[in-house]
Every structure is written in structure tokens, then in C-alpha cells.
PDB file of N, CA and C in Angstrom:
ATOM      1  N   MET A   1      78.105 110.607 131.016  1.00 54.00           N
ATOM      2  CA  MET A   1      79.415 110.065 131.226  1.00 54.00           C
ATOM      3  C   MET A   1      80.305 111.143 131.845  1.00 54.00           C
ATOM      4  N   ASN A   2      81.026 110.741 132.842  1.00 62.00           N
ATOM      5  CA  ASN A   2      81.960 111.628 133.512  1.00 62.00           C
ATOM      6  C   ASN A   2      83.172 111.860 132.645  1.00 62.00           C
ATOM      7  N   ASN A   3      83.638 113.083 132.488  1.00 77.00           N
ATOM      8  CA  ASN A   3      84.810 113.381 131.646  1.00 77.00           C
ATOM      9  C   ASN A   3      86.094 112.803 132.179  1.00 77.00           C
ATOM     10  N   ASP A   4      86.095 112.362 133.423  1.00 86.00           N
ATOM     11  CA  ASP A   4      87.312 111.783 134.007  1.00 86.00           C
ATOM     12  C   ASP A   4      87.390 110.266 133.789  1.00 86.00           C
ATOM     13  N   GLU A   5      86.398 109.676 133.133  1.00 89.00           N
ATOM     14  CA  GLU A   5      86.406 108.235 132.951  1.00 89.00           C
ATOM     15  C   GLU A   5      87.478 107.816 131.931  1.00 89.00           C
ATOM     16  N   PHE A   6      88.088 106.731 132.219  1.00 88.00           N
ATOM     17  CA  PHE A   6      89.078 106.115 131.332  1.00 88.00           C
ATOM     18  C   PHE A   6      88.421 104.896 130.737  1.00 88.00           C
ATOM     19  N   ILE A   7      87.991 104.992 129.472  1.00 85.00           N
ATOM     20  CA  ILE A   7      87.211 103.948 128.827  1.00 85.00           C
ATOM     21  C   ILE A   7      88.155 102.968 128.135  1.00 85.00           C
ATOM     22  N   ILE A   8      87.967 101.668 128.410  1.00 84.00           N
ATOM     23  CA  ILE A   8      88.756 100.615 127.778  1.00 84.00           C
ATOM     24  C   ILE A   8      87.816  99.655 127.102  1.00 84.00           C
ATOM     25  N   THR A   9      88.079  99.348 125.849  1.00 87.00           N
ATOM     26  CA  THR A   9      87.266  98.414 125.107  1.00 87.00           C
ATOM     27  C   THR A   9      88.123  97.219 124.710  1.00 87.00           C
ATOM     28  N   PRO A  10      87.483  96.074 124.459  1.00 86.00           N
ATOM     29  CA  PRO A  10      88.266  94.893 124.062  1.00 86.00           C
ATOM     30  C   PRO A  10      89.055  95.168 122.769  1.00 86.00           C
ATOM     31  N   ARG A  11      90.251  94.649 122.706  1.00 84.00           N
ATOM     32  CA  ARG A  11      91.096  94.783 121.518  1.00 84.00           C
ATOM     33  C   ARG A  11      90.873  93.581 120.641  1.00 84.00           C
ATOM     34  N   GLU A  12      90.770  93.843 119.368  1.00 86.00           N
ATOM     35  CA  GLU A  12      90.639  92.762 118.400  1.00 86.00           C
ATOM     36  C   GLU A  12      92.029  92.295 118.001  1.00 86.00           C
ATOM     37  N   ASP A  13      92.310  91.019 118.280  1.00 85.00           N
ATOM     38  CA  ASP A  13      93.606  90.440 117.905  1.00 85.00           C
ATOM     39  C   ASP A  13      93.657  90.202 116.411  1.00 85.00           C
ATOM     40  N   LYS A  14      94.579  90.893 115.758  1.00 88.00           N
ATOM     41  CA  LYS A  14      94.747  90.736 114.318  1.00 88.00           C
ATOM     42  C   LYS A  14      96.109  90.117 113.998  1.00 88.00           C
ATOM     43  N   THR A  15      96.925  89.954 115.021  1.00 90.00           N
ATOM     44  CA  THR A  15      98.260  89.426 114.764  1.00 90.00           C
ATOM     45  C   THR A  15      98.509  88.181 115.633  1.00 90.00           C
ATOM     46  N   VAL A  16      99.492  87.416 115.222  1.00 91.00           N
ATOM     47  CA  VAL A  16      99.927  86.269 115.975  1.00 91.00           C
ATOM     48  C   VAL A  16     101.448  86.335 116.091  1.00 91.00           C
ATOM     49  N   THR A  17     101.971  85.679 117.075  1.00 93.00           N
ATOM     50  CA  THR A  17     103.411  85.593 117.238  1.00 93.00           C
ATOM     51  C   THR A  17     103.897  84.269 116.711  1.00 93.00           C
ATOM     52  N   MET A  18     104.933  84.311 115.850  1.00 93.00           N
ATOM     53  CA  MET A  18     105.507  83.112 115.287  1.00 93.00           C
ATOM     54  C   MET A  18     106.995  83.106 115.533  1.00 93.00           C
ATOM     55  N   THR A  19     107.559  81.978 115.651  1.00 96.00           N
ATOM     56  CA  THR A  19     108.994  81.832 115.756  1.00 96.00           C
ATOM     57  C   THR A  19     109.479  81.082 114.535  1.00 96.00           C
ATOM     58  N   ILE A  20     110.476  81.642 113.848  1.00 96.00           N
ATOM     59  CA  ILE A  20     111.026  81.007 112.659  1.00 96.00           C
ATOM     60  C   ILE A  20     112.548  80.971 112.761  1.00 96.00           C
ATOM     61  N   ARG A  21     113.143  80.109 111.999  1.00 97.00           N
ATOM     62  CA  ARG A  21     114.609  80.080 111.871  1.00 97.00           C
ATOM     63  C   ARG A  21     114.961  80.532 110.446  1.00 97.00           C
ATOM     64  N   ILE A  22     115.893  81.469 110.401  1.00 97.00           N
ATOM     65  CA  ILE A  22     116.357  81.954 109.104  1.00 97.00           C
ATOM     66  C   ILE A  22     117.882  81.909 109.088  1.00 97.00           C
ATOM     67  N   GLU A  23     118.449  81.897 107.904  1.00 98.00           N
ATOM     68  CA  GLU A  23     119.891  81.883 107.785  1.00 98.00           C
ATOM     69  C   GLU A  23     120.445  83.256 108.158  1.00 98.00           C
ATOM     70  N   LYS A  24     121.650  83.243 108.683  1.00 98.00           N
ATOM     71  CA  LYS A  24     122.301  84.455 109.186  1.00 98.00           C
ATOM     72  C   LYS A  24     122.342  85.544 108.112  1.00 98.00           C
ATOM     73  N   HIS A  25     122.667  85.196 106.875  1.00 98.00           N
ATOM     74  CA  HIS A  25     122.769  86.220 105.823  1.00 98.00           C
ATOM     75  C   HIS A  25     121.406  86.870 105.544  1.00 98.00           C
ATOM     76  N   VAL A  26     120.330  86.131 105.707  1.00 97.00           N
ATOM     77  CA  VAL A  26     118.995  86.684 105.512  1.00 97.00           C
ATOM     78  C   VAL A  26     118.708  87.679 106.624  1.00 97.00           C
ATOM     79  N   GLN A  27     119.042  87.340 107.849  1.00 97.00           N
ATOM     80  CA  GLN A  27     118.827  88.250 108.980  1.00 97.00           C
ATOM     81  C   GLN A  27     119.650  89.522 108.793  1.00 97.00           C
ATOM     82  N   GLU A  28     120.876  89.380 108.299  1.00 98.00           N
ATOM     83  CA  GLU A  28     121.724  90.568 108.072  1.00 98.00           C
ATOM     84  C   GLU A  28     121.123  91.479 107.003  1.00 98.00           C
ATOM     85  N   LYS A  29     120.574  90.892 105.940  1.00 97.00           N
ATOM     86  CA  LYS A  29     119.926  91.694 104.912  1.00 97.00           C
ATOM     87  C   LYS A  29     118.670  92.393 105.445  1.00 97.00           C
ATOM     88  N   LEU A  30     117.918  91.667 106.253  1.00 96.00           N
ATOM     89  CA  LEU A  30     116.730  92.277 106.883  1.00 96.00           C
ATOM     90  C   LEU A  30     117.103  93.459 107.757  1.00 96.00           C
ATOM     91  N   ASP A  31     118.139  93.265 108.546  1.00 97.00           N
ATOM     92  CA  ASP A  31     118.593  94.355 109.438  1.00 97.00           C
ATOM     93  C   ASP A  31     119.043  95.562 108.633  1.00 97.00           C
ATOM     94  N   GLU A  32     119.736  95.318 107.542  1.00 97.00           N
ATOM     95  CA  GLU A  32     120.227  96.418 106.705  1.00 97.00           C
ATOM     96  C   GLU A  32     119.033  97.173 106.071  1.00 97.00           C
ATOM     97  N   LEU A  33     118.076  96.424 105.543  1.00 96.00           N
ATOM     98  CA  LEU A  33     116.883  97.078 104.991  1.00 96.00           C
ATOM     99  C   LEU A  33     116.111  97.853 106.052  1.00 96.00           C
ATOM    100  N   ALA A  34     116.000  97.289 107.239  1.00 96.00           N
ATOM    101  CA  ALA A  34     115.299  97.959 108.334  1.00 96.00           C
ATOM    102  C   ALA A  34     116.021  99.278 108.694  1.00 96.00           C
ATOM    103  N   ARG A  35     117.328  99.203 108.777  1.00 97.00           N
ATOM    104  CA  ARG A  35     118.111 100.407 109.127  1.00 97.00           C
ATOM    105  C   ARG A  35     117.953 101.479 108.062  1.00 97.00           C
ATOM    106  N   LYS A  36     118.105 101.067 106.793  1.00 97.00           N
ATOM    107  CA  LYS A  36     118.020 102.055 105.699  1.00 97.00           C
ATOM    108  C   LYS A  36     116.649 102.673 105.558  1.00 97.00           C
ATOM    109  N   SER A  37     115.605 101.905 105.838  1.00 97.00           N
ATOM    110  CA  SER A  37     114.226 102.366 105.632  1.00 97.00           C
ATOM    111  C   SER A  37     113.624 102.975 106.885  1.00 97.00           C
ATOM    112  N   ASN A  38     114.324 102.894 107.989  1.00 97.00           N
ATOM    113  CA  ASN A  38     113.810 103.378 109.265  1.00 97.00           C
ATOM    114  C   ASN A  38     112.511 102.643 109.635  1.00 97.00           C
ATOM    115  N   ARG A  39     112.466 101.362 109.301  1.00 97.00           N
ATOM    116  CA  ARG A  39     111.332 100.495 109.650  1.00 97.00           C
ATOM    117  C   ARG A  39     111.861  99.390 110.541  1.00 97.00           C
ATOM    118  N   SER A  40     110.952  98.746 111.247  1.00 96.00           N
ATOM    119  CA  SER A  40     111.363  97.633 112.102  1.00 96.00           C
ATOM    120  C   SER A  40     111.591  96.375 111.229  1.00 96.00           C
ATOM    121  N   ARG A  41     112.378  95.455 111.736  1.00 95.00           N
ATOM    122  CA  ARG A  41     112.581  94.198 111.046  1.00 95.00           C
ATOM    123  C   ARG A  41     111.228  93.501 110.856  1.00 95.00           C
ATOM    124  N   ASN A  42     110.371  93.602 111.830  1.00 95.00           N
ATOM    125  CA  ASN A  42     109.033  92.984 111.745  1.00 95.00           C
ATOM    126  C   ASN A  42     108.240  93.573 110.580  1.00 95.00           C
ATOM    127  N   GLU A  43     108.295  94.884 110.392  1.00 95.00           N
ATOM    128  CA  GLU A  43     107.611  95.521 109.262  1.00 95.00           C
ATOM    129  C   GLU A  43     108.114  94.991 107.930  1.00 95.00           C
ATOM    130  N   ILE A  44     109.436  94.885 107.814  1.00 95.00           N
ATOM    131  CA  ILE A  44     110.038  94.413 106.558  1.00 95.00           C
ATOM    132  C   ILE A  44     109.616  92.973 106.280  1.00 95.00           C
ATOM    133  N   VAL A  45     109.660  92.101 107.314  1.00 96.00           N
ATOM    134  CA  VAL A  45     109.243  90.707 107.146  1.00 96.00           C
ATOM    135  C   VAL A  45     107.773  90.623 106.714  1.00 96.00           C
ATOM    136  N   ASN A  46     106.899  91.400 107.388  1.00 95.00           N
ATOM    137  CA  ASN A  46     105.502  91.388 107.012  1.00 95.00           C
ATOM    138  C   ASN A  46     105.265  91.863 105.571  1.00 95.00           C
ATOM    139  N   MET A  47     105.970  92.907 105.160  1.00 95.00           N
ATOM    140  CA  MET A  47     105.863  93.387 103.792  1.00 95.00           C
ATOM    141  C   MET A  47     106.329  92.324 102.801  1.00 95.00           C
ATOM    142  N   ALA A  48     107.431  91.665 103.106  1.00 96.00           N
ATOM    143  CA  ALA A  48     107.945  90.639 102.220  1.00 96.00           C
ATOM    144  C   ALA A  48     107.001  89.436 102.134  1.00 96.00           C
ATOM    145  N   LEU A  49     106.439  89.013 103.267  1.00 95.00           N
ATOM    146  CA  LEU A  49     105.512  87.903 103.267  1.00 95.00           C
ATOM    147  C   LEU A  49     104.263  88.222 102.495  1.00 95.00           C
ATOM    148  N   GLU A  50     103.690  89.431 102.677  1.00 95.00           N
ATOM    149  CA  GLU A  50     102.507  89.850 101.939  1.00 95.00           C
ATOM    150  C   GLU A  50     102.791  89.810 100.444  1.00 95.00           C
ATOM    151  N   TYR A  51     103.923  90.332 100.036  1.00 96.00           N
ATOM    152  CA  TYR A  51     104.304  90.354  98.616  1.00 96.00           C
ATOM    153  C   TYR A  51     104.413  88.924  98.100  1.00 96.00           C
ATOM    154  N   ALA A  52     105.121  88.083  98.845  1.00 96.00           N
ATOM    155  CA  ALA A  52     105.299  86.689  98.406  1.00 96.00           C
ATOM    156  C   ALA A  52     103.967  85.957  98.276  1.00 96.00           C
ATOM    157  N   LEU A  53     103.071  86.150  99.233  1.00 95.00           N
ATOM    158  CA  LEU A  53     101.782  85.466  99.189  1.00 95.00           C
ATOM    159  C   LEU A  53     100.926  85.966  98.020  1.00 95.00           C
ATOM    160  N   LYS A  54     101.001  87.259  97.733  1.00 96.00           N
ATOM    161  CA  LYS A  54     100.207  87.810  96.607  1.00 96.00           C
ATOM    162  C   LYS A  54     100.749  87.370  95.253  1.00 96.00           C
ATOM    163  N   ASN A  55     102.050  87.089  95.187  1.00 96.00           N
ATOM    164  CA  ASN A  55     102.696  86.810  93.938  1.00 96.00           C
ATOM    165  C   ASN A  55     103.150  85.358  93.770  1.00 96.00           C
ATOM    166  N   ALA A  56     102.806  84.528  94.725  1.00 95.00           N
ATOM    167  CA  ALA A  56     103.214  83.132  94.653  1.00 95.00           C
ATOM    168  C   ALA A  56     102.381  82.370  93.664  1.00 95.00           C
ATOM    169  N   ARG A  57     103.006  81.407  93.000  1.00 93.00           N
ATOM    170  CA  ARG A  57     102.298  80.558  92.051  1.00 93.00           C
ATOM    171  C   ARG A  57     102.701  79.129  92.387  1.00 93.00           C
ATOM    172  N   PHE A  58     101.736  78.266  92.570  1.00 92.00           N
ATOM    173  CA  PHE A  58     102.007  76.880  92.883  1.00 92.00           C
ATOM    174  C   PHE A  58     102.030  76.056  91.603  1.00 92.00           C
ATOM    175  N   ILE A  59     103.057  75.256  91.461  1.00 91.00           N
ATOM    176  CA  ILE A  59     103.181  74.366  90.329  1.00 91.00           C
ATOM    177  C   ILE A  59     103.185  72.944  90.831  1.00 91.00           C
ATOM    178  N   ASP A  60     102.175  72.200  90.450  1.00 91.00           N
ATOM    179  CA  ASP A  60     102.028  70.821  90.899  1.00 91.00           C
ATOM    180  C   ASP A  60     102.955  69.931  90.076  1.00 91.00           C
ATOM    181  N   SER A  61     103.983  69.411  90.711  1.00 89.00           N
ATOM    182  CA  SER A  61     104.970  68.619  90.017  1.00 89.00           C
ATOM    183  C   SER A  61     104.499  67.188  89.724  1.00 89.00           C
ATOM    184  N   THR A  62     103.360  66.804  90.293  1.00 84.00           N
ATOM    185  CA  THR A  62     102.850  65.443  90.057  1.00 84.00           C
ATOM    186  C   THR A  62     102.076  65.359  88.770  1.00 84.00           C
ATOM    187  N   GLY A  63     101.772  66.476  88.149  1.00 71.00           N
ATOM    188  CA  GLY A  63     101.037  66.487  86.894  1.00 71.00           C
ATOM    189  C   GLY A  63      99.561  66.348  87.038  1.00 71.00           C
ATOM    190  N   SER A  64      99.052  66.370  88.300  1.00 61.00           N
ATOM    191  CA  SER A  64      97.594  66.278  88.468  1.00 61.00           C
ATOM    192  C   SER A  64      96.921  67.607  88.499  1.00 61.00           C
TER     193      SER A  64
END
């Protein structure tokens, strides 16, 4: 292999793009957390979603 070669391999897609609507006060809180933590809003949302999914409990209100 020539040392001048620029090797490119296929990238594995692990993320998707989603569009959501949130209330203005939620966006403001996300922005504040992002600013204070020096993280992107996207990082904060992903962290919150992971936490929610790990800790969510479904309660079937139909009794079945």
C-alpha cells in the first residue's frame, strides 16, 4: 500500500434524523442545560431520551 493513499471505508449509520415539536419553555430549558454543560442541545435530548426509555414503565389502563 502506498503511504499517500487516502483510504475511505463505508460508514455505518447509527443515527437517524427526526423532526419533533416541543413547547417553547422546554426548548429554553434545553438551551440552558446545553449552555451550562457545554454540550449540544442534541446531546442533552439524546441523554434525556435514553434515560426516559430505560426508566419508563407502561401501565395498561384497560386492566388487561
